[in-house]
Amino acid sequence: MLPAPYAKEPVFEAHRWHAAESSYRKVAGLFGYQEVRTPIFEDIELFLRSSGETSDVVSKEMYDFKDKGDRHVALRPEGTAPAMRAYIDSSMGGQGVVSRLCYFGPVFRYNRPQKGRYRQFHQAGYELIGSPSPLADAEIITATVRYFKEIGLDNLVVKVNSIGRAETRGAYELAILSHVDKWLDGQDEEQQAKARKNPLRLLDTKDPDLRAELDGLPSILGFLGDDSKANFAALQEHLAESGVAYEVDDSIVRGLDYYTDTVFEVVSTEYGALCGGGRYDGLVEQLGGPSTPSVGVGIGVERALLVADMAGKAPRAEAPSRWYVVAATESARAAARTLAIELRSMGVGCTLDLDGRSVKAQFKQADRNGASMTAVLGDDELANETVSVKDLVTGEQKTLPRHVFLRIADD
Ligand code: AMP
């Protein structure tokens, strides 16, 4: 037997991807975002510099390897850093320029697969680059909510938080370390070093002992500087103004190092986070570009589709073509082929039997193909230059002059 694929469930049904992608493109159009397509693999340095070496994504989950030229490369584990690199490389920015970029594509993480967690999955992302305004944060969150709405998910609540600037993080990290002092003493050296290097990550823990230890830890919101506080208040006002349902959740800190101030998630009870985003004012500079405030989101498309399934909003399969041309007699087969050629030359999709099947079998094939209409040619139709049309959904039948049929076929 072949090994199990890296990604399954909704992944193989293309009509779901068409729905997911057309929703993504619709939102891009509504808010004015331009798509970038970046390579699947990148120099590993890009992710080391952006995500931070202690992040789970970089330290445990990266698919990285040396190529034949001894270059250390990685399959992209997320979409933001490549989009930002593309932004810097193509010199899209510039003083005072705001760029709106978006992407949709596969990303790769080495983790334990389960429903809603795959080693290859897809992210749709929106990045607003060049504005420090909380209006930019609100726009990204509003576009995210609109994306979920487009794929059928209406009643989602966005969880927002602010993790402030470097000073806030520094002070809060010290507060975390002193709060879990006793627990930390009981850990091995490696664990201690890791915790000291990035104490915020402790807040993501699933370890029940540490969870208990973290009880009573003061909120990061109490450590915010004045600017961060004002931005967070403004963001909430703008969200309310846009009609976005949100709640403040000070436990959200996000797994990647590059976030500043706003962080947000939409969480489902069954599959965890459906998206993650926030502001990352230092990222462009960290990647070698000019200092550029930015905010963005990465949406987990498989999870969003799974939740849409549960809500009874699974995208419906589209028929590959609407018409099936049926030859009712042997002598009508050539005329059926000619009619199919004509329909296609007019831009109307159709399918027809290639294997001399009986009329009954042709109707069965039409049904199986998802066609909703059949155009039937038999001896009478050939003699009278007509086409008999049967609507497979309503059962309605009528015979039309051939030229009239050709006029209505693309309606
Ligand atoms: P992140 O870049 O970690 O914030 O991830 C963004 C979104 O991608 C998450 O909110 C999830 O919806 C989704 N995601 C992350 N990891 C996986 C995975 N292994 N399989 C499927 N979706 C994932």
Short mmCIF file of C-alpha atoms and ligand atoms in Angstrom, two decimals:
data_model
loop_
_atom_site.label_atom_id
_atom_site.label_comp_id
_atom_site.label_asym_id
_atom_site.label_seq_id
_atom_site.Cartn_x
_atom_site.Cartn_y
_atom_site.Cartn_z
CA MET A 1 0.00 0.00 0.00
CA LEU A 2 1.16 3.54 -0.65
CA PRO A 3 1.81 5.73 2.40
CA ALA A 4 -1.03 8.02 3.45
CA PRO A 5 -1.04 11.41 1.73
CA TYR A 6 0.17 14.41 3.68
CA ALA A 7 -3.11 16.19 3.30
CA LYS A 8 -6.58 14.82 2.79
CA GLU A 9 -10.27 15.36 3.59
CA PRO A 10 -11.51 18.39 1.65
CA VAL A 11 -8.23 18.76 -0.16
CA PHE A 12 -8.98 16.62 -3.19
CA GLU A 13 -12.33 18.07 -4.13
CA ALA A 14 -11.55 20.83 -6.56
CA HIS A 15 -14.94 22.54 -6.37
CA ARG A 16 -14.22 23.37 -2.71
CA TRP A 17 -11.00 25.02 -3.75
CA HIS A 18 -12.77 26.99 -6.43
CA ALA A 19 -15.19 28.29 -3.79
CA ALA A 20 -12.39 29.01 -1.31
CA GLU A 21 -10.34 30.82 -3.95
CA SER A 22 -13.18 32.78 -5.49
CA SER A 23 -14.19 34.00 -2.01
CA TYR A 24 -10.58 35.04 -1.41
CA ARG A 25 -10.44 36.89 -4.73
CA LYS A 26 -13.79 38.53 -4.13
CA VAL A 27 -12.59 39.93 -0.80
CA ALA A 28 -9.33 41.05 -2.44
CA GLY A 29 -11.40 42.98 -4.98
CA LEU A 30 -13.71 44.46 -2.35
CA PHE A 31 -10.82 45.86 -0.34
CA GLY A 32 -8.33 46.49 -3.18
CA TYR A 33 -5.65 43.83 -2.52
CA GLN A 34 -3.29 42.70 -5.26
CA GLU A 35 -2.22 39.06 -5.44
CA VAL A 36 1.42 37.98 -5.25
CA ARG A 37 2.58 34.45 -6.07
CA THR A 38 5.79 33.55 -4.34
CA PRO A 39 7.92 30.38 -4.64
CA ILE A 40 6.99 27.26 -2.66
CA PHE A 41 10.53 27.06 -1.29
CA GLU A 42 12.80 29.78 -0.02
CA ASP A 43 16.20 30.13 1.56
CA ILE A 44 15.73 29.02 5.16
CA GLU A 45 17.21 32.30 6.35
CA LEU A 46 13.96 34.07 5.44
CA PHE A 47 12.02 32.09 8.03
CA LEU A 48 14.79 32.11 10.65
CA ARG A 49 14.85 35.88 10.45
CA SER A 50 11.12 36.44 10.37
CA SER A 51 9.47 33.81 12.55
CA GLY A 52 12.22 33.66 15.15
CA GLU A 53 14.40 30.64 15.85
CA THR A 54 12.55 29.68 19.00
CA SER A 55 9.12 29.59 17.38
CA ASP A 56 7.60 26.11 16.99
CA VAL A 57 7.26 26.70 13.28
CA VAL A 58 11.00 27.18 12.87
CA SER A 59 12.39 24.95 15.60
CA LYS A 60 10.17 21.91 15.08
CA GLU A 61 7.91 22.14 12.08
CA MET A 62 9.95 23.22 9.12
CA TYR A 63 10.47 21.02 6.07
CA ASP A 64 14.05 22.06 5.36
CA PHE A 65 16.82 20.44 3.36
CA LYS A 66 20.08 21.08 1.56
CA ASP A 67 19.79 21.17 -2.21
CA LYS A 68 22.43 19.80 -4.60
CA GLY A 69 24.29 23.10 -4.44
CA ASP A 70 24.42 22.83 -0.62
CA ARG A 71 21.93 25.65 -0.15
CA HIS A 72 19.78 25.33 2.94
CA VAL A 73 16.20 25.77 1.77
CA ALA A 74 12.76 25.28 3.34
CA LEU A 75 9.27 24.67 2.05
CA ARG A 76 7.42 27.78 3.15
CA PRO A 77 5.69 27.21 6.53
CA GLU A 78 3.58 30.37 6.22
CA GLY A 79 2.79 33.07 3.70
CA THR A 80 3.67 36.39 5.34
CA ALA A 81 7.47 36.31 5.19
CA PRO A 82 7.55 35.34 1.47
CA ALA A 83 4.99 38.06 0.64
CA MET A 84 7.08 40.61 2.53
CA ARG A 85 10.24 39.43 0.79
CA ALA A 86 8.48 39.85 -2.57
CA TYR A 87 7.41 43.32 -1.46
CA ILE A 88 10.99 44.28 -0.58
CA ASP A 89 12.57 42.67 -3.69
CA SER A 90 10.23 44.37 -6.10
CA SER A 91 10.64 47.75 -4.37
CA MET A 92 6.88 48.15 -4.13
CA GLY A 93 7.19 50.35 -1.09
CA GLY A 94 8.45 53.88 -0.75
CA GLN A 95 7.87 56.78 1.55
CA GLY A 96 4.22 57.14 2.35
CA VAL A 97 3.08 54.38 -0.01
CA VAL A 98 0.52 51.92 1.27
CA SER A 99 0.53 48.51 -0.42
CA ARG A 100 -2.22 45.93 -0.14
CA LEU A 101 -1.05 42.45 -1.08
CA CYS A 102 -2.69 39.06 -0.85
CA TYR A 103 -1.72 35.46 -1.46
CA PHE A 104 -3.30 32.01 -1.56
CA GLY A 105 -1.33 28.79 -1.66
CA PRO A 106 0.03 25.67 0.02
CA VAL A 107 2.27 25.85 3.09
CA PHE A 108 4.07 23.03 4.88
CA ARG A 109 4.59 22.15 8.52
CA TYR A 110 5.96 18.99 10.01
CA ASN A 111 3.46 18.16 12.73
CA ARG A 112 1.22 15.30 13.78
CA PRO A 113 -1.63 15.19 11.28
CA GLN A 114 -5.21 14.94 12.49
CA LYS A 115 -8.53 16.30 11.28
CA GLY A 116 -7.92 20.00 10.67
CA ARG A 117 -4.14 19.70 10.99
CA TYR A 118 -2.08 18.68 7.99
CA ARG A 119 1.51 18.71 6.85
CA GLN A 120 0.51 20.45 3.68
CA PHE A 121 -2.32 22.94 4.03
CA HIS A 122 -3.37 26.22 2.44
CA GLN A 123 -3.29 29.76 3.68
CA ALA A 124 -5.11 32.74 2.26
CA GLY A 125 -3.54 35.96 3.44
CA TYR A 126 -4.02 39.71 3.25
CA GLU A 127 -1.19 42.12 4.06
CA LEU A 128 -1.54 45.87 4.48
CA ILE A 129 1.94 47.36 4.30
CA GLY A 130 2.90 50.96 5.08
CA SER A 131 0.26 52.23 7.51
CA PRO A 132 0.63 52.52 11.29
CA SER A 133 -3.03 53.45 11.73
CA PRO A 134 -5.38 51.23 13.78
CA LEU A 135 -7.71 51.71 10.79
CA ALA A 136 -5.35 49.38 8.93
CA ASP A 137 -5.69 46.73 11.68
CA ALA A 138 -9.46 47.13 11.52
CA GLU A 139 -9.44 46.79 7.73
CA ILE A 140 -7.52 43.51 7.89
CA ILE A 141 -9.87 42.13 10.54
CA THR A 142 -12.93 43.27 8.59
CA ALA A 143 -11.60 41.65 5.38
CA THR A 144 -10.96 38.43 7.33
CA VAL A 145 -14.50 38.37 8.67
CA ARG A 146 -15.79 39.05 5.16
CA TYR A 147 -13.79 36.09 3.85
CA PHE A 148 -15.43 33.80 6.39
CA LYS A 149 -18.82 35.24 5.49
CA GLU A 150 -18.19 34.58 1.80
CA ILE A 151 -17.60 30.89 2.47
CA GLY A 152 -20.76 30.70 4.57
CA LEU A 153 -19.51 31.37 8.10
CA ASP A 154 -21.51 34.17 9.54
CA ASN A 155 -21.56 34.17 13.30
CA LEU A 156 -17.89 34.19 14.10
CA VAL A 157 -16.40 36.22 16.90
CA VAL A 158 -12.92 37.65 16.47
CA LYS A 159 -10.68 37.57 19.52
CA VAL A 160 -8.39 40.55 19.70
CA ASN A 161 -5.55 41.48 22.00
CA SER A 162 -2.64 43.87 22.15
CA ILE A 163 0.84 42.68 23.08
CA GLY A 164 2.34 46.15 22.89
CA ARG A 165 5.84 47.09 21.87
CA ALA A 166 9.26 45.73 22.82
CA GLU A 167 9.20 47.42 26.28
CA THR A 168 5.84 45.89 27.10
CA ARG A 169 6.98 42.48 26.04
CA GLY A 170 10.20 42.81 27.99
CA ALA A 171 8.40 43.81 31.17
CA TYR A 172 5.73 41.17 30.71
CA GLU A 173 8.29 38.46 30.06
CA LEU A 174 9.93 39.28 33.38
CA ALA A 175 6.52 39.16 35.05
CA ILE A 176 5.83 35.73 33.54
CA LEU A 177 9.20 34.35 34.61
CA SER A 178 8.84 35.56 38.18
CA HIS A 179 5.26 34.24 38.30
CA VAL A 180 6.32 30.70 37.29
CA ASP A 181 9.56 30.82 39.26
CA LYS A 182 8.86 27.67 41.29
CA TRP A 183 7.72 25.63 38.28
CA LEU A 184 10.79 26.74 36.30
CA ASP A 185 13.17 25.54 39.02
CA GLY A 186 11.77 22.03 38.62
CA GLN A 187 12.46 21.89 34.86
CA ASP A 188 15.54 20.53 33.09
CA GLU A 189 18.14 22.90 31.73
CA GLU A 190 16.92 22.81 28.16
CA GLN A 191 13.36 23.63 29.16
CA GLN A 192 14.58 26.46 31.38
CA ALA A 193 16.72 27.94 28.62
CA LYS A 194 13.80 27.78 26.20
CA ALA A 195 11.42 29.40 28.66
CA ARG A 196 13.91 32.19 29.39
CA LYS A 197 14.53 32.80 25.70
CA ASN A 198 10.85 33.28 24.94
CA PRO A 199 8.65 33.37 28.07
CA LEU A 200 5.56 34.43 26.07
CA ARG A 201 5.45 30.97 24.52
CA LEU A 202 4.75 29.52 27.96
CA LEU A 203 1.27 31.00 27.68
CA ASP A 204 0.46 28.62 24.80
CA THR A 205 1.21 25.58 26.96
CA LYS A 206 -1.03 22.55 27.19
CA ASP A 207 0.88 21.17 30.21
CA PRO A 208 -1.68 21.14 33.07
CA ASP A 209 0.95 21.82 35.76
CA LEU A 210 2.19 24.91 33.99
CA ARG A 211 -1.38 25.98 33.24
CA ALA A 212 -2.17 25.83 36.94
CA GLU A 213 1.01 27.71 37.70
CA LEU A 214 0.03 30.47 35.28
CA ASP A 215 -3.22 31.05 37.16
CA GLY A 216 -3.40 34.56 38.50
CA LEU A 217 -0.77 35.92 36.10
CA PRO A 218 -1.57 39.60 35.53
CA SER A 219 -2.89 40.57 32.10
CA ILE A 220 -0.49 41.88 29.45
CA LEU A 221 -2.97 44.70 28.88
CA GLY A 222 -1.86 46.24 32.18
CA PHE A 223 1.68 46.55 30.78
CA LEU A 224 0.82 48.48 27.60
CA GLY A 225 2.42 51.84 26.92
CA ASP A 226 0.20 54.87 26.24
CA ASP A 227 0.46 54.64 22.43
CA SER A 228 -0.40 50.96 22.40
CA LYS A 229 -3.33 51.56 24.73
CA ALA A 230 -4.68 54.34 22.53
CA ASN A 231 -4.24 52.22 19.37
CA PHE A 232 -6.02 49.29 20.95
CA ALA A 233 -8.94 51.48 22.02
CA ALA A 234 -9.12 53.01 18.52
CA LEU A 235 -9.05 49.57 16.92
CA GLN A 236 -12.03 48.50 18.99
CA GLU A 237 -13.93 51.62 18.02
CA HIS A 238 -13.24 50.99 14.32
CA LEU A 239 -14.30 47.36 14.62
CA ALA A 240 -17.57 48.40 16.23
CA GLU A 241 -18.03 50.97 13.46
CA SER A 242 -17.56 48.21 10.82
CA GLY A 243 -20.05 45.95 12.60
CA VAL A 244 -17.43 43.31 13.43
CA ALA A 245 -18.29 41.09 16.41
CA TYR A 246 -15.17 40.90 18.58
CA GLU A 247 -14.10 40.21 22.12
CA VAL A 248 -10.90 41.11 23.92
CA ASP A 249 -8.95 37.99 24.90
CA ASP A 250 -5.70 38.78 26.67
CA SER A 251 -4.50 35.18 26.45
CA ILE A 252 -3.77 35.49 22.73
CA VAL A 253 -0.09 36.11 22.18
CA ARG A 254 0.52 34.27 18.84
CA GLY A 255 3.33 31.87 18.11
CA LEU A 256 5.56 33.97 15.87
CA ASP A 257 8.08 36.52 17.05
CA TYR A 258 7.28 39.33 14.70
CA TYR A 259 4.04 40.64 16.17
CA THR A 260 3.68 44.09 17.78
CA ASP A 261 0.55 45.64 19.32
CA THR A 262 -2.55 44.05 17.71
CA VAL A 263 -2.93 40.28 17.55
CA PHE A 264 -6.12 38.47 16.69
CA GLU A 265 -7.63 35.06 16.00
CA VAL A 266 -10.90 33.46 15.09
CA VAL A 267 -11.21 30.20 16.99
CA SER A 268 -13.51 27.22 16.43
CA THR A 269 -14.22 24.80 19.24
CA GLU A 270 -13.55 21.80 17.01
CA TYR A 271 -10.43 22.77 15.07
CA GLY A 272 -8.78 25.58 17.01
CA ALA A 273 -7.67 28.75 15.26
CA LEU A 274 -9.18 29.39 11.82
CA CYS A 275 -6.88 32.33 11.23
CA GLY A 276 -4.16 34.28 12.93
CA GLY A 277 -3.05 37.79 12.35
CA GLY A 278 -1.83 41.02 13.72
CA ARG A 279 0.53 43.91 13.35
CA TYR A 280 4.22 43.43 12.65
CA ASP A 281 5.85 46.80 12.39
CA GLY A 282 9.39 45.43 12.62
CA LEU A 283 9.16 42.67 10.01
CA VAL A 284 10.07 44.50 6.79
CA GLU A 285 13.12 46.00 8.50
CA GLN A 286 14.03 42.62 9.96
CA LEU A 287 14.08 41.27 6.41
CA GLY A 288 16.37 43.99 5.15
CA GLY A 289 13.85 46.60 3.95
CA PRO A 290 13.13 50.08 5.26
CA SER A 291 11.17 50.44 8.51
CA THR A 292 7.55 49.87 7.41
CA PRO A 293 4.55 49.40 9.69
CA SER A 294 2.40 46.50 8.50
CA VAL A 295 -0.52 44.36 9.52
CA GLY A 296 -1.87 41.12 8.07
CA VAL A 297 -3.65 37.82 8.49
CA GLY A 298 -3.16 34.18 7.49
CA ILE A 299 -6.35 32.16 7.14
CA GLY A 300 -6.25 28.35 7.41
CA VAL A 301 -8.37 27.38 4.42
CA GLU A 302 -8.87 23.66 5.24
CA ARG A 303 -10.12 24.50 8.71
CA ALA A 304 -12.44 27.16 7.37
CA LEU A 305 -13.85 24.62 4.89
CA LEU A 306 -14.30 22.01 7.63
CA VAL A 307 -16.23 24.47 9.77
CA ALA A 308 -18.33 25.47 6.75
CA ASP A 309 -19.13 21.74 6.33
CA MET A 310 -20.31 21.49 9.92
CA ALA A 311 -22.48 24.54 9.46
CA GLY A 312 -24.12 22.84 6.46
CA LYS A 313 -22.49 25.40 4.16
CA ALA A 314 -20.20 23.07 2.20
CA PRO A 315 -19.66 24.49 -1.30
CA ARG A 316 -21.65 22.54 -3.91
CA ALA A 317 -19.97 20.72 -6.76
CA GLU A 318 -20.27 22.49 -10.08
CA ALA A 319 -21.23 20.42 -13.16
CA PRO A 320 -18.30 20.19 -15.56
CA SER A 321 -20.72 21.12 -18.35
CA ARG A 322 -24.42 21.94 -18.49
CA TRP A 323 -25.33 20.16 -21.73
CA TYR A 324 -25.11 16.52 -22.76
CA VAL A 325 -25.72 15.81 -26.45
CA VAL A 326 -27.59 12.52 -26.95
CA ALA A 327 -27.65 10.57 -30.21
CA ALA A 328 -30.98 8.72 -30.18
CA THR A 329 -30.20 6.61 -33.28
CA GLU A 330 -27.08 5.24 -34.96
CA SER A 331 -27.52 7.62 -37.90
CA ALA A 332 -27.64 10.64 -35.57
CA ARG A 333 -24.19 10.06 -34.05
CA ALA A 334 -22.29 12.13 -36.61
CA ALA A 335 -24.87 14.95 -36.31
CA ALA A 336 -24.50 14.84 -32.52
CA ARG A 337 -20.74 15.31 -32.90
CA THR A 338 -21.30 18.24 -35.27
CA LEU A 339 -23.75 19.83 -32.83
CA ALA A 340 -21.20 19.47 -30.00
CA ILE A 341 -18.55 21.16 -32.16
CA GLU A 342 -20.94 24.03 -32.89
CA LEU A 343 -21.93 24.46 -29.24
CA ARG A 344 -18.29 24.58 -28.15
CA SER A 345 -17.36 27.03 -30.89
CA MET A 346 -20.10 29.29 -29.49
CA GLY A 347 -18.53 28.92 -26.04
CA VAL A 348 -21.21 26.57 -24.67
CA GLY A 349 -19.82 23.57 -22.79
CA CYS A 350 -21.16 20.11 -23.57
CA THR A 351 -20.29 16.45 -23.27
CA LEU A 352 -21.25 13.49 -25.45
CA ASP A 353 -20.88 9.76 -25.63
CA LEU A 354 -17.78 8.44 -27.40
CA ASP A 355 -18.45 4.70 -27.13
CA GLY A 356 -21.67 3.92 -29.02
CA ARG A 357 -23.80 3.63 -25.87
CA SER A 358 -27.58 3.08 -25.98
CA VAL A 359 -29.92 6.06 -25.50
CA LYS A 360 -30.71 4.95 -21.96
CA ALA A 361 -27.01 4.65 -21.13
CA GLN A 362 -26.36 8.11 -22.60
CA PHE A 363 -29.03 9.64 -20.33
CA LYS A 364 -27.45 7.84 -17.39
CA GLN A 365 -24.05 9.27 -18.33
CA ALA A 366 -25.56 12.75 -18.62
CA ASP A 367 -26.91 12.43 -15.10
CA ARG A 368 -23.63 11.11 -13.77
CA ASN A 369 -21.73 13.98 -15.36
CA GLY A 370 -23.96 16.43 -13.54
CA ALA A 371 -25.42 17.83 -16.79
CA SER A 372 -28.76 19.53 -16.26
CA MET A 373 -29.86 19.66 -19.92
CA THR A 374 -29.78 17.19 -22.79
CA ALA A 375 -29.97 17.99 -26.51
CA VAL A 376 -31.35 14.90 -28.27
CA LEU A 377 -30.91 14.17 -31.98
CA GLY A 378 -32.74 11.25 -33.63
CA ASP A 379 -34.05 10.51 -37.10
CA ASP A 380 -37.03 12.88 -36.74
CA GLU A 381 -34.83 15.72 -35.57
CA LEU A 382 -32.43 15.17 -38.50
CA ALA A 383 -35.29 15.10 -41.01
CA ASN A 384 -36.93 18.25 -39.58
CA GLU A 385 -33.74 20.15 -38.63
CA THR A 386 -34.80 20.28 -34.99
CA VAL A 387 -33.29 19.47 -31.61
CA SER A 388 -35.28 17.96 -28.74
CA VAL A 389 -34.35 19.48 -25.44
CA LYS A 390 -34.93 17.74 -22.11
CA ASP A 391 -34.41 19.50 -18.82
CA LEU A 392 -33.07 16.79 -16.52
CA VAL A 393 -34.03 18.71 -13.40
CA THR A 394 -37.68 19.53 -14.18
CA GLY A 395 -38.28 16.74 -16.76
CA GLU A 396 -39.66 19.34 -19.16
CA GLN A 397 -39.24 18.50 -22.88
CA LYS A 398 -39.61 20.49 -26.06
CA THR A 399 -38.56 20.31 -29.67
CA LEU A 400 -37.03 23.43 -31.20
CA PRO A 401 -35.86 24.35 -34.68
CA ARG A 402 -32.08 23.77 -34.70
CA HIS A 403 -31.21 27.48 -35.20
CA VAL A 404 -33.52 28.46 -32.31
CA PHE A 405 -31.87 25.85 -30.09
CA LEU A 406 -28.43 27.27 -30.88
CA ARG A 407 -29.66 30.73 -29.91
CA ILE A 408 -30.99 29.66 -26.50
CA ALA A 409 -28.31 27.08 -25.58
CA ASP A 410 -26.08 29.55 -23.78
CA ASP A 411 -28.87 31.15 -21.72
P1 AMP B 1 -0.30 30.60 11.77
O1 AMP B 1 0.59 31.05 10.64
O2 AMP B 1 0.33 29.57 12.66
O3 AMP B 1 -0.94 31.73 12.50
O4 AMP B 1 -1.49 29.82 11.07
C1 AMP B 1 -2.53 30.48 10.40
C2 AMP B 1 -3.68 29.55 10.28
O5 AMP B 1 -3.32 28.41 9.51
C3 AMP B 1 -4.14 28.97 11.60
O6 AMP B 1 -5.01 29.84 12.24
C4 AMP B 1 -4.84 27.71 11.16
O7 AMP B 1 -6.16 27.99 10.75
C5 AMP B 1 -4.04 27.28 9.98
N1 AMP B 1 -3.12 26.18 10.30
C6 AMP B 1 -1.97 26.24 11.02
N2 AMP B 1 -1.36 25.04 11.07
C7 AMP B 1 -2.13 24.19 10.35
C8 AMP B 1 -2.05 22.80 9.98
N3 AMP B 1 -1.01 22.04 10.34
N4 AMP B 1 -3.05 22.27 9.22
C9 AMP B 1 -4.08 23.02 8.81
N5 AMP B 1 -4.22 24.33 9.11
C10 AMP B 1 -3.27 24.91 9.86
#
